[in-house]
Amino acid sequence: CAEIEDDERVELCRSVCTRKHAAIMVWVFTSLLVVAFQALFRWTSAAHNTAVQKKSLDTVQSRPGFPSFHDFAGHNASIEVSYDRRSLLLNDQRSFFLSGSMHPVRATRQSWEDALGQAVQNGLNMITMYVMWSAHQPLPDHPIDWKFPAGVGCEGVSYDDDDSMDACRWDLATAVRLAGSRGLFVHIRIGPYTCAEYSYGGIPE
């Protein structure tokens, strides 16, 4: 523009240059906006994938022949359990189970939930649960008590309280429900003799 001496041409050239500068600025702004939206999309996608992965780590993911309890939970139809020389069958479908044994009587609710999470992360789809007779009826002629000792922070909490006390509720039914909520099947060993590693095998002394 500086090489043009005519005033009108100079003015015209400046106008053209100004428009070019404006166009360049619009292009730069649009490009930055596109980059920002792409970054936001990648961030939200990553957050969603992380949430999905966390959920998959928290619950059993079913595969052909490797069922999750969630495949059956919530259905009114009954589950037919059978077997042949090869395997167990659920509703005539061959089913493979990997199980780990845990004793809720030896756990608090928090440690039980932590252990269930580790069981899922290690590829299990079933929990074998010992029911110790001596833990629920230690003395003859005493009523059976299905509760377990409460964890830290729950001492003295009444089981008859409202839903606000659910976090401290710790009994056999809760242990089973928590396992089911992770997609884990539950194999209950009811005894009366459950295992050699427990005093008298779980039979009251």
GROMACS .gro file of C-alpha atoms in nm:
model
  205
    1CYS     CA    1   0.000   0.000   0.000
    2ALA     CA    2   0.284   0.240   0.071
    3GLU     CA    3   0.403   0.221  -0.290
    4ILE     CA    4   0.078   0.369  -0.428
    5GLU     CA    5   0.095   0.752  -0.436
    6ASP     CA    6  -0.258   0.826  -0.541
    7ASP     CA    7  -0.464   0.915  -0.233
    8GLU     CA    8  -0.774   0.727  -0.348
    9ARG     CA    9  -0.575   0.420  -0.431
   10VAL     CA   10  -0.401   0.441  -0.095
   11GLU     CA   11  -0.736   0.463   0.079
   12LEU     CA   12  -0.874   0.175  -0.126
   13CYS     CA   13  -0.567  -0.036  -0.053
   14ARG     CA   14  -0.592   0.035   0.319
   15SER     CA   15  -0.957  -0.070   0.313
   16VAL     CA   16  -0.865  -0.395   0.139
   17CYS     CA   17  -0.583  -0.458   0.385
   18THR     CA   18  -0.816  -0.390   0.675
   19ARG     CA   19  -1.065  -0.640   0.539
   20LYS     CA   20  -0.790  -0.896   0.497
   21HIS     CA   21  -0.678  -0.839   0.854
   22ALA     CA   22  -1.037  -0.875   0.972
   23ALA     CA   23  -1.077  -1.196   0.773
   24ILE     CA   24  -0.754  -1.331   0.921
   25MET     CA   25  -0.872  -1.245   1.274
   26VAL     CA   26  -1.208  -1.415   1.213
   27TRP     CA   27  -1.025  -1.723   1.081
   28VAL     CA   28  -0.794  -1.729   1.384
   29PHE     CA   29  -1.086  -1.687   1.627
   30THR     CA   30  -1.287  -1.959   1.450
   31SER     CA   31  -0.989  -2.193   1.455
   32LEU     CA   32  -0.935  -2.135   1.827
   33LEU     CA   33  -1.306  -2.193   1.890
   34VAL     CA   34  -1.294  -2.521   1.697
   35VAL     CA   35  -0.985  -2.633   1.890
   36ALA     CA   36  -1.154  -2.543   2.219
   37PHE     CA   37  -1.465  -2.743   2.130
   38GLN     CA   38  -1.253  -3.040   2.023
   39ALA     CA   39  -1.065  -3.029   2.352
   40LEU     CA   40  -1.392  -3.007   2.544
   41PHE     CA   41  -1.534  -3.301   2.348
   42ARG     CA   42  -1.224  -3.511   2.416
   43TRP     CA   43  -1.240  -3.423   2.786
   44THR     CA   44  -1.609  -3.516   2.820
   45SER     CA   45  -1.550  -3.836   2.622
   46ALA     CA   46  -1.258  -3.928   2.845
   47ALA     CA   47  -1.463  -3.854   3.158
   48HIS     CA   48  -1.747  -4.069   3.025
   49ASN     CA   49  -1.510  -4.355   2.938
   50THR     CA   50  -1.351  -4.331   3.283
   51ALA     CA   51  -1.695  -4.353   3.445
   52VAL     CA   52  -1.786  -4.654   3.229
   53GLN     CA   53  -1.454  -4.823   3.309
   54LYS     CA   54  -1.500  -4.756   3.681
   55LYS     CA   55  -1.848  -4.904   3.667
   56SER     CA   56  -1.718  -5.207   3.482
   57LEU     CA   57  -1.452  -5.252   3.752
   58ASP     CA   58  -1.717  -5.232   4.025
   59THR     CA   59  -1.957  -5.491   3.883
   60VAL     CA   60  -1.924  -5.831   3.715
   61GLN     CA   61  -1.937  -5.800   3.335
   62SER     CA   62  -2.108  -6.103   3.185
   63ARG     CA   63  -1.963  -6.291   2.890
   64PRO     CA   64  -2.081  -6.601   2.704
   65GLY     CA   65  -2.072  -6.882   2.957
   66PHE     CA   66  -1.963  -6.647   3.236
   67PRO     CA   67  -2.281  -6.496   3.385
   68SER     CA   68  -2.332  -6.197   3.610
   69PHE     CA   69  -2.608  -6.197   3.869
   70HIS     CA   70  -2.728  -5.875   3.704
   71ASP     CA   71  -2.831  -6.088   3.406
   72PHE     CA   72  -3.107  -6.232   3.623
   73ALA     CA   73  -3.171  -5.973   3.894
   74GLY     CA   74  -3.496  -5.782   3.866
   75HIS     CA   75  -3.671  -6.046   3.659
   76ASN     CA   76  -3.986  -6.208   3.794
   77ALA     CA   77  -3.913  -6.532   3.611
   78SER     CA   78  -3.749  -6.802   3.820
   79ILE     CA   79  -3.392  -6.918   3.761
   80GLU     CA   80  -3.372  -7.287   3.687
   81VAL     CA   81  -3.049  -7.444   3.811
   82SER     CA   82  -2.945  -7.781   3.674
   83TYR     CA   83  -2.627  -7.967   3.585
   84ASP     CA   84  -2.487  -8.245   3.375
   85ARG     CA   85  -2.150  -8.419   3.352
   86ARG     CA   86  -1.989  -8.105   3.209
   87SER     CA   87  -2.114  -7.804   3.400
   88LEU     CA   88  -2.381  -7.619   3.590
   89LEU     CA   89  -2.664  -7.478   3.381
   90LEU     CA   90  -2.870  -7.166   3.448
   91ASN     CA   91  -3.192  -7.173   3.246
   92ASP     CA   92  -3.032  -7.443   3.028
   93GLN     CA   93  -2.727  -7.222   2.956
   94ARG     CA   94  -2.386  -7.358   3.049
   95SER     CA   95  -2.242  -7.136   3.320
   96PHE     CA   96  -1.889  -7.113   3.454
   97PHE     CA   97  -1.827  -6.975   3.802
   98LEU     CA   98  -1.507  -6.846   3.961
   99SER     CA   99  -1.559  -6.814   4.335
  100GLY     CA  100  -1.373  -6.680   4.636
  101SER     CA  101  -1.456  -6.757   5.000
  102MET     CA  102  -1.515  -6.481   5.254
  103HIS     CA  103  -1.666  -6.475   5.600
  104PRO     CA  104  -1.890  -6.174   5.672
  105VAL     CA  105  -1.873  -6.253   6.043
  106ARG     CA  106  -1.504  -6.163   6.029
  107ALA     CA  107  -1.563  -5.835   5.844
  108THR     CA  108  -1.719  -5.496   5.893
  109ARG     CA  109  -1.957  -5.361   5.632
  110GLN     CA  110  -1.682  -5.136   5.491
  111SER     CA  111  -1.420  -5.410   5.469
  112TRP     CA  112  -1.682  -5.643   5.316
  113GLU     CA  113  -1.760  -5.392   5.041
  114ASP     CA  114  -1.388  -5.340   4.977
  115ALA     CA  115  -1.335  -5.716   4.951
  116LEU     CA  116  -1.628  -5.752   4.709
  117GLY     CA  117  -1.476  -5.485   4.488
  118GLN     CA  118  -1.143  -5.667   4.485
  119ALA     CA  119  -1.321  -5.994   4.402
  120VAL     CA  120  -1.482  -5.833   4.096
  121GLN     CA  121  -1.155  -5.672   3.985
  122ASN     CA  122  -0.982  -6.010   4.009
  123GLY     CA  123  -1.234  -6.171   3.773
  124LEU     CA  124  -1.467  -6.355   4.011
  125ASN     CA  125  -1.842  -6.386   3.958
  126MET     CA  126  -1.933  -6.570   4.279
  127ILE     CA  127  -1.871  -6.539   4.652
  128THR     CA  128  -1.879  -6.840   4.884
  129MET     CA  129  -2.011  -6.729   5.220
  130TYR     CA  130  -1.982  -6.926   5.542
  131VAL     CA  131  -2.269  -6.893   5.788
  132MET     CA  132  -2.124  -6.966   6.132
  133TRP     CA  133  -2.392  -7.106   6.364
  134SER     CA  134  -2.188  -7.007   6.669
  135ALA     CA  135  -2.183  -6.642   6.555
  136HIS     CA  136  -2.561  -6.619   6.535
  137GLN     CA  137  -2.665  -6.842   6.827
  138PRO     CA  138  -2.371  -6.884   7.064
  139LEU     CA  139  -2.580  -7.018   7.354
  140PRO     CA  140  -2.854  -7.283   7.365
  141ASP     CA  141  -3.215  -7.164   7.372
  142HIS     CA  142  -3.112  -6.813   7.267
  143PRO     CA  143  -3.287  -6.658   6.969
  144ILE     CA  144  -3.090  -6.652   6.644
  145ASP     CA  145  -2.939  -6.310   6.578
  146TRP     CA  146  -2.838  -6.250   6.215
  147LYS     CA  147  -2.653  -5.926   6.292
  148PHE     CA  148  -2.275  -5.884   6.284
  149PRO     CA  149  -2.062  -5.648   6.496
  150ALA     CA  150  -2.079  -5.294   6.358
  151GLY     CA  151  -1.773  -5.116   6.223
  152VAL     CA  152  -1.595  -4.804   6.344
  153GLY     CA  153  -1.835  -4.513   6.383
  154CYS     CA  154  -2.140  -4.737   6.416
  155GLU     CA  155  -2.101  -4.842   6.777
  156GLY     CA  156  -2.431  -4.826   6.964
  157VAL     CA  157  -2.641  -4.767   6.653
  158SER     CA  158  -2.984  -4.929   6.677
  159TYR     CA  159  -3.087  -5.152   6.386
  160ASP     CA  160  -3.443  -5.034   6.440
  161ASP     CA  161  -3.359  -4.678   6.335
  162ASP     CA  162  -3.475  -4.525   6.007
  163ASP     CA  163  -3.300  -4.530   5.671
  164SER     CA  164  -3.044  -4.282   5.800
  165MET     CA  165  -2.882  -4.577   5.978
  166ASP     CA  166  -2.859  -4.795   5.665
  167ALA     CA  167  -2.489  -4.718   5.631
  168CYS     CA  168  -2.432  -4.897   5.962
  169ARG     CA  169  -2.674  -5.185   5.906
  170TRP     CA  170  -2.465  -5.500   5.897
  171ASP     CA  171  -2.627  -5.841   5.898
  172LEU     CA  172  -2.636  -6.157   5.688
  173ALA     CA  173  -2.905  -6.027   5.452
  174THR     CA  174  -2.706  -5.707   5.391
  175ALA     CA  175  -2.393  -5.909   5.310
  176VAL     CA  176  -2.586  -6.110   5.051
  177ARG     CA  177  -2.751  -5.802   4.896
  178LEU     CA  178  -2.418  -5.618   4.868
  179ALA     CA  179  -2.268  -5.912   4.680
  180GLY     CA  180  -2.568  -5.923   4.447
  181SER     CA  181  -2.541  -5.551   4.380
  182ARG     CA  182  -2.192  -5.614   4.236
  183GLY     CA  183  -2.327  -5.882   4.003
  184LEU     CA  184  -2.179  -6.159   4.219
  185PHE     CA  185  -2.365  -6.485   4.274
  186VAL     CA  186  -2.362  -6.611   4.634
  187HIS     CA  187  -2.291  -6.968   4.739
  188ILE     CA  188  -2.399  -7.002   5.103
  189ARG     CA  189  -2.249  -7.274   5.318
  190ILE     CA  190  -2.501  -7.308   5.598
  191GLY     CA  191  -2.333  -7.578   5.801
  192PRO     CA  192  -2.385  -7.669   6.080
  193TYR     CA  193  -2.019  -7.766   6.026
  194THR     CA  194  -1.871  -7.512   5.785
  195CYS     CA  195  -1.491  -7.533   5.791
  196ALA     CA  196  -1.200  -7.665   5.997
  197GLU     CA  197  -1.036  -7.323   6.035
  198TYR     CA  198  -1.314  -7.195   6.262
  199SER     CA  199  -1.360  -7.308   6.622
  200TYR     CA  200  -1.555  -7.634   6.618
  201GLY     CA  201  -1.627  -7.570   6.253
  202GLY     CA  202  -1.876  -7.301   6.347
  203ILE     CA  203  -2.079  -7.522   6.580
  204PRO     CA  204  -2.154  -7.349   6.915
  205GLU     CA  205  -1.922  -7.457   7.194
   0.00000   0.00000   0.00000
